[in-house]
Every structure is written in C-alpha cells, then in structure tokens.
Amino acid sequence: MTTTLALGPEWLQPDAIITWLGPWALVGLALIVFAECGLLLGFFLPGDSLLFTAGLFVAQGAIQFPLWMVCVLLVVAAFVGNVVGYYIGRAAGPAVFDKPESRLFKPKHVARTQEFFDKYGTRAIVLGRFVPIVRTFITVMAGVGRMDARRYFTYSLIGGVLWAAGVTVLGFWLGQFQFVRDNIEFMLLLIVFLSVVPIVVEIVRARRTPGAHAR
C-alpha cells in the first residue's frame, strides 16, 4: 500500500503499523488504543484511522480474528485507558497545577475544568473520543477536575463503544467495497478530517453563545 505524507511519517501510518505487528496486530492495536486514551505520551498516536484500517484488515483477512473479538478487545483497551488516565490526573494533577511557577497548569484551570465537566461533561466525554489529542487529554483533565468517577466511567464506556467498535465496524463494512480498497489513502484522510468536525462545531457554537468570551 502506497504511503502519503498527509498521513504523517510511515511508522505512524495505520497500514504500516498493522503490517509490522504481523501476528501480534490485535495485541499491538489494543496497546496503542490504551496508550492514546490513557497516557499523555500517547497523544500523537493514530486513533480513528488505525481503528478504521483495523476493520479493513479484518474484512480482508489480514487480521485473522472475528470482528466481534477485535471490537471487544479495542473497547476494553479504550475504557481501561480512560480509567488509568483518570486516576493519573486525579493523583498527579493537583500537584502539577499547584506549582506557582507553572504558566500552563494553574489552580484556576482546575476550577474551570470542574465547571466545564459539570456543564458539558457527558457530551464532552463522548464527543472527545472522536477528536485527536482531545481524547488523550480530556481523560486526565477529568481526573484533575475531580469529576465523579462513576459518571465519568459510565460515559467513557458509552463513548468507547461508539468510537472503538463503531469506527472499526465502519472500516470492516466499507472494506467490502472495491472502491474503498482501491482508495484507502483517501478514506483515511476522510476519517482524519471527520474526526475534527465535532470540535470545530463546538468551537463555532461557543463563539456564537452570548457571554462565551466573558471569562
């Protein structure tokens, strides 16, 4: 499969990752999803495009596991990643924010995060799953903001099912069509584009809301 710079360096391209993992593809996919959803250092990893490509590979037989097993494992990895990220933020976050010399992490950011989750929490958790980088940091911020754990985990699971299973199934289903198989790079670029649509919509809505800038 031909690579493209638009999707980043070759070692970060979904098809190259899955091919390189070989028989360990499913385990590798789960670890990558876990890292992106739970570890701050995983923010640069491919998410939506990787899940979509995984579905394609299942459809083509390159990943020799049933679709349901792939989806279950990826949902579990996404959920466990959120749990770990939440407790990382809950345990280490306040200490970082309380440092007076920090210009980025300030106590007021913790208060704003708590206010944000109190008002938009459930929607932000689910939508955040589909937005690169946001899905990594929103987890830790939820912990830092001391969001109710049961509430957060409930909607994390819902978002995890919609994201991890949904995008994978979409890739599997579209992988049945020859056009998709012949234009994989275009499809991956489309997935990346669609993944940032939710955050763009939220930004536009926020700017149109009276008092949005009065902070």
Coordinates of N, CA and C in Angstrom, one line a residue:
M1 N 0.8 -1.2 0.0 CA 0.0 0.0 0.0 C 0.9 1.2 0.0
T2 N 0.6 2.2 -0.9 CA 1.5 3.4 -1.0 C 1.2 4.3 0.2
T3 N 2.3 4.9 0.7 CA 2.1 5.8 1.8 C 2.0 7.3 1.3
T4 N 1.6 8.1 2.2 CA 1.5 9.5 1.9 C 1.9 10.4 3.0
L5 N 2.5 11.5 2.7 CA 3.0 12.4 3.8 C 1.8 13.0 4.5
A6 N 0.6 13.1 3.9 CA -0.5 13.7 4.5 C -0.9 12.9 5.8
L7 N -0.6 11.6 5.8 CA -0.9 10.8 7.0 C 0.2 10.7 8.0
G8 N 1.2 11.5 7.7 CA 2.4 11.5 8.7 C 3.5 10.6 8.2
P9 N 4.5 10.4 9.1 CA 5.6 9.5 8.7 C 5.1 8.1 8.6
E10 N 5.9 7.3 7.9 CA 5.4 6.0 7.6 C 5.2 5.1 8.8
W11 N 6.1 5.3 9.8 CA 6.0 4.5 11.0 C 4.7 4.8 11.9
L12 N 4.0 5.9 11.5 CA 2.8 6.2 12.2 C 1.6 6.0 11.3
Q13 N 1.8 5.4 10.1 CA 0.6 5.2 9.3 C 0.0 3.8 9.6
P14 N -1.3 3.8 9.7 CA -2.1 2.6 10.2 C -1.7 1.3 9.6
D15 N -1.7 1.3 8.2 CA -1.4 0.1 7.5 C 0.0 -0.4 7.8
A16 N 1.0 0.6 7.9 CA 2.3 0.2 8.2 C 2.5 -0.4 9.6
I17 N 1.8 0.2 10.5 CA 1.8 -0.3 11.9 C 1.2 -1.8 12.0
I18 N 0.1 -2.0 11.4 CA -0.6 -3.3 11.5 C 0.2 -4.3 10.7
T19 N 0.8 -4.0 9.6 CA 1.6 -4.9 8.8 C 2.9 -5.3 9.6
W20 N 3.5 -4.3 10.2 CA 4.7 -4.5 11.0 C 4.4 -5.4 12.2
L21 N 3.3 -5.3 12.8 CA 2.9 -6.1 14.0 C 2.7 -7.5 13.7
G22 N 2.3 -7.8 12.4 CA 2.1 -9.1 11.9 C 1.1 -9.9 12.8
P23 N 1.5 -11.1 13.3 CA 0.5 -11.9 14.1 C 0.2 -11.3 15.4
W24 N 0.9 -10.3 15.9 CA 0.6 -9.6 17.1 C -0.2 -8.3 16.9
A25 N -0.8 -8.2 15.7 CA -1.5 -7.0 15.4 C -2.6 -6.6 16.4
L26 N -3.4 -7.6 16.8 CA -4.5 -7.3 17.7 C -4.0 -6.8 19.0
V27 N -3.0 -7.5 19.5 CA -2.4 -7.0 20.8 C -1.8 -5.6 20.7
G28 N -1.1 -5.4 19.6 CA -0.5 -4.1 19.4 C -1.5 -3.0 19.2
L29 N -2.6 -3.3 18.5 CA -3.7 -2.3 18.4 C -4.3 -2.0 19.8
A30 N -4.5 -3.0 20.6 CA -5.1 -2.7 21.9 C -4.1 -1.9 22.8
L31 N -2.8 -2.1 22.7 CA -1.9 -1.3 23.4 C -1.8 0.1 23.0
I32 N -1.9 0.3 21.6 CA -1.9 1.7 21.1 C -3.1 2.4 21.5
V33 N -4.3 1.8 21.4 CA -5.5 2.4 21.9 C -5.5 2.8 23.3
F34 N -5.0 1.9 24.1 CA -4.8 2.1 25.6 C -3.9 3.3 25.8
A35 N -2.8 3.4 25.1 CA -1.9 4.5 25.3 C -2.5 5.8 24.9
E36 N -3.2 5.8 23.8 CA -3.8 7.1 23.3 C -4.9 7.6 24.3
C37 N -5.6 6.6 24.8 CA -6.7 7.0 25.7 C -6.3 7.2 27.1
G38 N -5.2 6.7 27.6 CA -4.9 6.8 29.0 C -3.5 7.4 29.3
L39 N -2.6 7.5 28.4 CA -1.3 8.0 28.7 C -1.0 9.3 28.0
L40 N -0.6 10.3 28.6 CA -0.4 11.6 28.0 C 0.6 11.5 26.8
L41 N 1.6 10.6 26.9 CA 2.6 10.5 25.9 C 2.0 9.8 24.6
G42 N 0.8 9.3 24.7 CA 0.2 8.7 23.5 C -0.6 9.6 22.7
F43 N -0.6 10.9 22.9 CA -1.4 11.8 22.1 C -1.1 11.9 20.6
F44 N 0.1 11.5 20.2 CA 0.5 11.6 18.8 C 0.1 10.3 18.0
L45 N -0.3 9.3 18.7 CA -0.6 8.0 18.1 C -1.9 8.1 17.2
P46 N -1.9 7.3 16.1 CA -3.2 7.4 15.3 C -4.3 6.7 16.0
G47 N -5.5 7.2 15.9 CA -6.6 6.6 16.6 C -7.7 6.2 15.6
D48 N -8.5 7.2 15.1 CA -9.6 6.9 14.2 C -9.1 6.1 13.0
S49 N -8.0 6.6 12.4 CA -7.6 5.9 11.1 C -7.0 4.5 11.4
L50 N -6.5 4.3 12.6 CA -6.0 3.0 13.0 C -7.2 2.0 13.2
L51 N -8.2 2.5 13.8 CA -9.4 1.6 14.0 C -10.0 1.3 12.7
F52 N -10.2 2.3 11.8 CA -10.8 2.1 10.5 C -10.0 1.1 9.7
T53 N -8.7 1.2 9.7 CA -7.8 0.3 9.0 C -7.9 -1.1 9.6
A54 N -8.0 -1.2 10.9 CA -8.1 -2.5 11.5 C -9.4 -3.2 11.0
G55 N -10.5 -2.4 10.9 CA -11.7 -3.0 10.3 C -11.5 -3.5 8.9
L56 N -10.7 -2.7 8.1 CA -10.4 -3.1 6.7 C -9.6 -4.4 6.7
F57 N -8.6 -4.5 7.6 CA -7.8 -5.6 7.6 C -8.5 -6.9 8.0
V58 N -9.5 -6.7 8.9 CA -10.3 -7.9 9.3 C -11.2 -8.3 8.1
A59 N -11.7 -7.4 7.4 CA -12.5 -7.7 6.2 C -11.7 -8.4 5.2
Q60 N -10.4 -8.1 5.0 CA -9.6 -8.6 4.0 C -8.9 -9.9 4.5
G61 N -9.1 -10.2 5.8 CA -8.5 -11.5 6.3 C -7.0 -11.3 6.8
A62 N -6.5 -10.0 6.7 CA -5.1 -9.8 7.1 C -5.0 -9.9 8.7
I63 N -6.1 -9.5 9.4 CA -6.2 -9.8 10.8 C -7.1 -11.0 11.0
Q64 N -6.6 -12.1 11.4 CA -7.4 -13.3 11.4 C -8.1 -13.6 12.7
F65 N -8.9 -12.6 13.1 CA -9.7 -12.8 14.3 C -11.1 -12.3 13.9
P66 N -12.1 -12.8 14.5 CA -13.5 -12.4 14.2 C -13.7 -10.9 14.6
L67 N -14.5 -10.2 13.9 CA -14.8 -8.8 14.1 C -15.2 -8.5 15.5
W68 N -16.1 -9.4 16.1 CA -16.6 -9.1 17.4 C -15.5 -9.2 18.4
M69 N -14.5 -10.1 18.3 CA -13.4 -10.2 19.2 C -12.5 -8.9 19.1
V70 N -12.3 -8.5 17.9 CA -11.5 -7.3 17.7 C -12.1 -6.1 18.4
C71 N -13.4 -5.9 18.2 CA -14.2 -4.8 18.7 C -14.2 -4.8 20.3
V72 N -14.4 -6.0 20.8 CA -14.5 -6.1 22.3 C -13.1 -5.8 22.9
L73 N -12.1 -6.3 22.3 CA -10.7 -6.0 22.9 C -10.4 -4.5 22.8
L74 N -10.7 -3.9 21.7 CA -10.4 -2.5 21.5 C -11.3 -1.6 22.4
V75 N -12.5 -2.0 22.6 CA -13.4 -1.2 23.5 C -12.8 -1.3 25.0
V76 N -12.4 -2.5 25.3 CA -11.8 -2.7 26.7 C -10.6 -1.9 26.8
A77 N -9.7 -1.9 25.8 CA -8.5 -1.1 25.8 C -8.8 0.4 26.0
A78 N -9.8 0.8 25.2 CA -10.1 2.3 25.3 C -10.7 2.6 26.7
F79 N -11.5 1.8 27.3 CA -12.1 2.0 28.6 C -11.0 2.0 29.7
V80 N -10.2 0.9 29.7 CA -9.2 0.8 30.7 C -8.2 2.0 30.6
G81 N -7.9 2.4 29.3 CA -7.0 3.6 29.2 C -7.6 4.8 29.8
N82 N -8.9 5.0 29.7 CA -9.6 6.1 30.4 C -9.6 6.0 31.9
V83 N -9.7 4.8 32.4 CA -9.6 4.6 33.8 C -8.3 5.0 34.4
V84 N -7.2 4.5 33.7 CA -5.8 4.8 34.1 C -5.6 6.3 34.0
G85 N -6.0 6.9 32.9 CA -5.8 8.3 32.7 C -6.5 9.1 33.7
Y86 N -7.7 8.7 34.1 CA -8.5 9.5 35.1 C -7.7 9.5 36.4
Y87 N -7.2 8.3 36.8 CA -6.5 8.2 38.1 C -5.2 8.9 38.1
I88 N -4.5 8.9 36.9 CA -3.3 9.7 36.8 C -3.5 11.1 37.1
G89 N -4.6 11.6 36.4 CA -5.0 13.0 36.6 C -5.4 13.3 38.0
R90 N -6.1 12.4 38.6 CA -6.6 12.6 40.0 C -5.5 12.6 41.0
A91 N -4.5 11.7 40.8 CA -3.4 11.6 41.7 C -2.3 12.6 41.5
A92 N -1.9 12.8 40.3 CA -0.8 13.7 40.0 C -1.2 15.1 39.6
G93 N -2.4 15.2 39.0 CA -2.8 16.5 38.5 C -2.7 17.7 39.5
P94 N -3.4 17.6 40.6 CA -3.4 18.7 41.6 C -2.0 19.1 41.9
A95 N -1.0 18.2 42.1 CA 0.4 18.6 42.4 C 1.0 19.4 41.3
V96 N 0.7 19.1 40.1 CA 1.2 19.8 39.0 C 0.6 21.2 38.9
F97 N -0.7 21.3 39.1 CA -1.4 22.6 39.0 C -1.1 23.5 40.1
D98 N -0.7 23.0 41.2 CA -0.4 23.8 42.4 C 0.9 24.5 42.4
K99 N 1.8 24.1 41.4 CA 3.1 24.7 41.3 C 3.0 26.2 40.8
P100 N 3.4 27.1 41.7 CA 3.2 28.5 41.3 C 4.0 29.0 40.1
E101 N 5.2 28.3 39.8 CA 6.0 28.7 38.7 C 5.5 28.2 37.3
S102 N 4.4 27.4 37.4 CA 3.9 26.8 36.1 C 3.0 27.9 35.4
R103 N 3.3 28.1 34.2 CA 2.5 29.1 33.4 C 1.3 28.4 32.8
L104 N 1.3 27.1 32.5 CA 0.2 26.4 31.8 C -0.7 25.8 32.8
F105 N -0.2 25.1 33.8 CA -1.0 24.4 34.8 C -1.2 25.3 36.0
K106 N -2.3 25.9 36.1 CA -2.6 26.8 37.2 C -3.9 26.3 37.9
P107 N -4.0 26.6 39.2 CA -5.2 26.2 40.0 C -6.5 26.6 39.3
K108 N -6.5 27.8 38.7 CA -7.8 28.3 38.1 C -8.2 27.3 36.9
H109 N -7.2 26.7 36.3 CA -7.5 25.7 35.2 C -8.3 24.5 35.8
V110 N -7.9 24.1 37.0 CA -8.6 23.0 37.6 C -10.0 23.4 37.9
A111 N -10.3 24.6 38.4 CA -11.6 25.1 38.7 C -12.4 25.2 37.4
R112 N -11.8 25.7 36.3 CA -12.5 25.8 35.0 C -12.8 24.4 34.4
T113 N -11.9 23.5 34.7 CA -12.2 22.1 34.2 C -13.4 21.5 34.9
Q114 N -13.4 21.7 36.2 CA -14.5 21.2 37.0 C -15.8 21.8 36.5
E115 N -15.8 23.1 36.3 CA -17.0 23.8 35.8 C -17.4 23.3 34.4
F116 N -16.4 23.1 33.6 CA -16.7 22.6 32.2 C -17.4 21.2 32.3
F117 N -16.8 20.3 33.1 CA -17.4 19.0 33.2 C -18.8 19.0 33.8
D118 N -19.0 19.9 34.8 CA -20.3 20.0 35.4 C -21.4 20.4 34.4
K119 N -21.0 21.2 33.4 CA -21.9 21.8 32.5 C -22.0 20.9 31.2
Y120 N -20.9 20.5 30.7 CA -20.9 19.8 29.4 C -20.3 18.4 29.5
G121 N -20.0 17.9 30.7 CA -19.3 16.7 30.9 C -19.7 15.5 30.1
T122 N -20.9 15.0 30.1 CA -21.3 13.8 29.4 C -21.1 14.0 27.9
R123 N -21.5 15.1 27.4 CA -21.3 15.3 25.9 C -19.9 15.4 25.5
A124 N -19.1 16.1 26.4 CA -17.7 16.3 26.1 C -16.9 14.9 26.1
I125 N -17.3 14.0 27.0 CA -16.7 12.7 27.1 C -16.9 11.9 25.9
V126 N -18.1 11.9 25.4 CA -18.5 11.1 24.3 C -17.9 11.7 23.0
L127 N -18.1 13.0 22.8 CA -17.5 13.6 21.6 C -16.0 13.6 21.6
G128 N -15.4 13.8 22.8 CA -14.0 13.8 22.9 C -13.3 12.6 22.3
R129 N -14.0 11.4 22.4 CA -13.5 10.2 21.8 C -13.1 10.3 20.3
F130 N -13.8 11.2 19.6 CA -13.7 11.2 18.2 C -12.7 12.4 17.8
V131 N -12.1 13.0 18.7 CA -11.2 14.2 18.4 C -9.8 13.8 18.8
P132 N -8.9 13.8 17.8 CA -7.5 13.5 18.1 C -6.9 14.5 19.2
I133 N -6.0 14.0 20.0 CA -5.4 14.8 21.1 C -6.4 15.0 22.2
V134 N -7.6 15.5 21.9 CA -8.6 15.8 22.9 C -8.9 14.5 23.7
R135 N -9.0 13.4 23.0 CA -9.4 12.1 23.7 C -8.3 11.7 24.6
T136 N -7.1 12.2 24.4 CA -6.0 11.8 25.4 C -6.0 12.7 26.6
F137 N -6.1 14.0 26.4 CA -6.0 15.0 27.5 C -7.3 15.1 28.3
I138 N -8.4 14.9 27.7 CA -9.7 15.1 28.4 C -9.8 14.1 29.5
T139 N -9.2 12.9 29.4 CA -9.2 11.9 30.4 C -8.5 12.3 31.7
V140 N -7.3 12.8 31.5 CA -6.5 13.3 32.6 C -7.2 14.5 33.2
M141 N -7.7 15.4 32.4 CA -8.4 16.6 32.9 C -9.6 16.3 33.7
A142 N -10.3 15.2 33.4 CA -11.4 14.7 34.2 C -11.0 14.3 35.6
G143 N -9.8 13.7 35.7 CA -9.3 13.3 36.9 C -8.8 14.5 37.7
V144 N -8.1 15.4 37.1 CA -7.7 16.6 37.7 C -8.9 17.4 38.3
G145 N -9.9 17.5 37.5 CA -11.1 18.3 37.9 C -12.0 17.5 38.9
R146 N -11.6 16.3 39.3 CA -12.3 15.5 40.3 C -13.7 15.2 39.8
M147 N -13.9 15.0 38.5 CA -15.3 14.6 38.1 C -15.7 13.3 38.7
D148 N -17.0 13.2 39.0 CA -17.5 12.0 39.7 C -17.1 10.7 38.9
A149 N -16.4 9.8 39.5 CA -15.8 8.6 38.8 C -16.8 7.8 38.1
R150 N -17.9 7.5 38.9 CA -18.9 6.6 38.3 C -19.6 7.3 37.0
R151 N -19.8 8.5 37.1 CA -20.4 9.2 36.0 C -19.4 9.3 34.8
Y152 N -18.2 9.5 35.1 CA -17.2 9.6 34.1 C -17.0 8.2 33.4
F153 N -16.9 7.2 34.2 CA -16.6 5.8 33.6 C -17.8 5.3 32.8
T154 N -19.0 5.7 33.2 CA -20.2 5.3 32.5 C -20.2 5.8 31.1
Y155 N -20.0 7.2 31.0 CA -20.0 7.8 29.7 C -18.7 7.5 28.9
S156 N -17.6 7.2 29.6 CA -16.4 6.7 28.9 C -16.7 5.4 28.2
L157 N -17.4 4.5 28.9 CA -17.7 3.2 28.3 C -18.6 3.4 27.0
I158 N -19.6 4.3 27.2 CA -20.5 4.6 26.0 C -19.7 5.1 24.9
G159 N -18.8 6.1 25.2 CA -18.0 6.7 24.1 C -17.0 5.7 23.6
G160 N -16.5 4.8 24.4 CA -15.6 3.8 23.9 C -16.2 2.8 23.0
V161 N -17.5 2.4 23.3 CA -18.2 1.5 22.4 C -18.4 2.2 21.0
L162 N -18.9 3.4 21.1 CA -19.3 4.2 19.8 C -18.0 4.4 19.0
W163 N -16.9 4.7 19.7 CA -15.7 5.0 19.0 C -14.9 3.8 18.5
A164 N -14.4 3.0 19.5 CA -13.6 1.8 19.2 C -14.3 0.8 18.3
A165 N -15.5 0.4 18.8 CA -16.3 -0.6 18.0 C -16.9 0.1 16.7
G166 N -17.4 1.3 16.9 CA -18.1 1.9 15.8 C -17.2 2.2 14.6
V167 N -16.0 2.8 14.8 CA -15.1 3.1 13.7 C -14.5 1.8 13.1
T168 N -14.3 0.8 13.9 CA -13.8 -0.5 13.4 C -14.8 -1.2 12.5
V169 N -16.0 -1.2 13.0 CA -17.1 -1.8 12.2 C -17.3 -1.1 10.9
L170 N -17.2 0.3 11.0 CA -17.3 1.1 9.8 C -16.2 0.7 8.7
G171 N -15.0 0.5 9.2 CA -13.9 0.1 8.3 C -14.2 -1.3 7.8
F172 N -14.7 -2.2 8.6 CA -15.0 -3.5 8.1 C -16.1 -3.5 7.1
W173 N -17.1 -2.7 7.3 CA -18.2 -2.7 6.4 C -17.8 -2.1 5.1
L174 N -17.2 -0.9 5.1 CA -16.7 -0.2 3.9 C -15.7 -1.0 3.2
G175 N -14.9 -1.9 3.9 CA -13.9 -2.7 3.3 C -14.5 -3.7 2.4
Q176 N -15.8 -3.9 2.4 CA -16.4 -4.8 1.4 C -16.5 -4.3 0.0
F177 N -16.3 -3.0 -0.1 CA -16.4 -2.3 -1.4 C -15.1 -2.1 -2.1
Q178 N -15.0 -2.4 -3.3 CA -13.8 -2.3 -4.1 C -13.2 -0.9 -4.1
F179 N -14.1 0.1 -4.3 CA -13.7 1.5 -4.3 C -12.9 1.8 -3.1
V180 N -13.4 1.4 -1.9 CA -12.7 1.7 -0.7 C -11.3 1.1 -0.6
R181 N -11.2 -0.2 -1.0 CA -10.0 -0.9 -1.0 C -9.0 -0.3 -2.0
D182 N -9.5 0.3 -3.1 CA -8.6 0.9 -4.1 C -8.2 2.3 -3.7
N183 N -8.9 2.9 -2.8 CA -8.7 4.3 -2.4 C -8.5 4.4 -0.9
I184 N -7.7 3.6 -0.3 CA -7.5 3.5 1.1 C -7.0 4.8 1.7
E185 N -6.0 5.5 1.0 CA -5.5 6.7 1.5 C -6.5 7.8 1.6
F186 N -7.3 7.9 0.5 CA -8.4 8.9 0.5 C -9.3 8.7 1.7
M187 N -9.7 7.4 2.0 CA -10.6 7.1 3.0 C -10.0 7.4 4.4
L188 N -8.7 7.2 4.6 CA -8.1 7.5 5.8 C -8.0 9.0 6.0
L189 N -7.7 9.7 5.0 CA -7.7 11.2 5.1 C -9.1 11.7 5.4
L190 N -10.1 11.1 4.9 CA -11.5 11.5 5.1 C -11.8 11.2 6.6
I191 N -11.4 10.1 7.1 CA -11.6 9.8 8.6 C -10.9 10.8 9.5
V192 N -9.7 11.2 9.1 CA -9.0 12.2 9.9 C -9.7 13.5 9.9
F193 N -10.2 13.9 8.7 CA -11.0 15.1 8.6 C -12.2 15.1 9.4
L194 N -13.0 14.0 9.3 CA -14.2 13.9 10.0 C -14.0 13.9 11.5
S195 N -12.8 13.4 12.0 CA -12.6 13.3 13.4 C -12.5 14.7 14.1
V196 N -12.1 15.7 13.3 CA -12.0 17.0 13.9 C -13.3 17.9 13.8
V197 N -14.3 17.3 13.0 CA -15.5 18.1 12.9 C -16.2 18.4 14.2
P198 N -16.4 17.4 15.1 CA -17.1 17.7 16.4 C -16.5 18.9 17.1
I199 N -15.1 19.0 17.2 CA -14.5 20.0 18.0 C -14.7 21.4 17.3
V200 N -14.7 21.4 15.9 CA -15.0 22.6 15.2 C -16.4 23.1 15.4
V201 N -17.3 22.2 15.4 CA -18.7 22.5 15.7 C -18.9 23.1 17.1
E202 N -18.2 22.5 18.1 CA -18.3 23.0 19.4 C -17.7 24.4 19.5
I203 N -16.6 24.7 18.8 CA -15.9 26.0 18.9 C -16.8 27.0 18.3
V204 N -17.4 26.7 17.1 CA -18.3 27.6 16.5 C -19.5 28.0 17.4
R205 N -20.1 26.9 18.0 CA -21.3 27.1 18.8 C -20.9 28.0 20.1
A206 N -19.7 27.7 20.6 CA -19.2 28.5 21.7 C -19.1 30.0 21.4
R207 N -18.6 30.2 20.2 CA -18.4 31.6 19.8 C -19.7 32.4 19.6
R208 N -20.7 31.6 19.2 CA -22.0 32.2 18.9 C -22.8 32.4 20.2
T209 N -22.4 31.7 21.3 CA -23.1 31.8 22.5 C -22.8 33.1 23.3
P210 N -23.8 33.8 23.6 CA -23.6 35.1 24.4 C -22.8 34.8 25.7
G211 N -21.8 35.7 25.9 CA -21.0 35.5 27.1 C -19.9 34.5 27.0
A212 N -19.7 33.9 25.8 CA -18.7 32.9 25.7 C -17.3 33.4 25.9
H213 N -17.1 34.7 25.7 CA -15.8 35.3 25.8 C -15.7 36.0 27.2
A214 N -16.8 36.0 27.9 CA -16.7 36.8 29.2 C -16.2 35.8 30.2
R215 N -14.9 35.6 30.3 CA -14.3 34.7 31.3 C -13.2 35.5 32.0

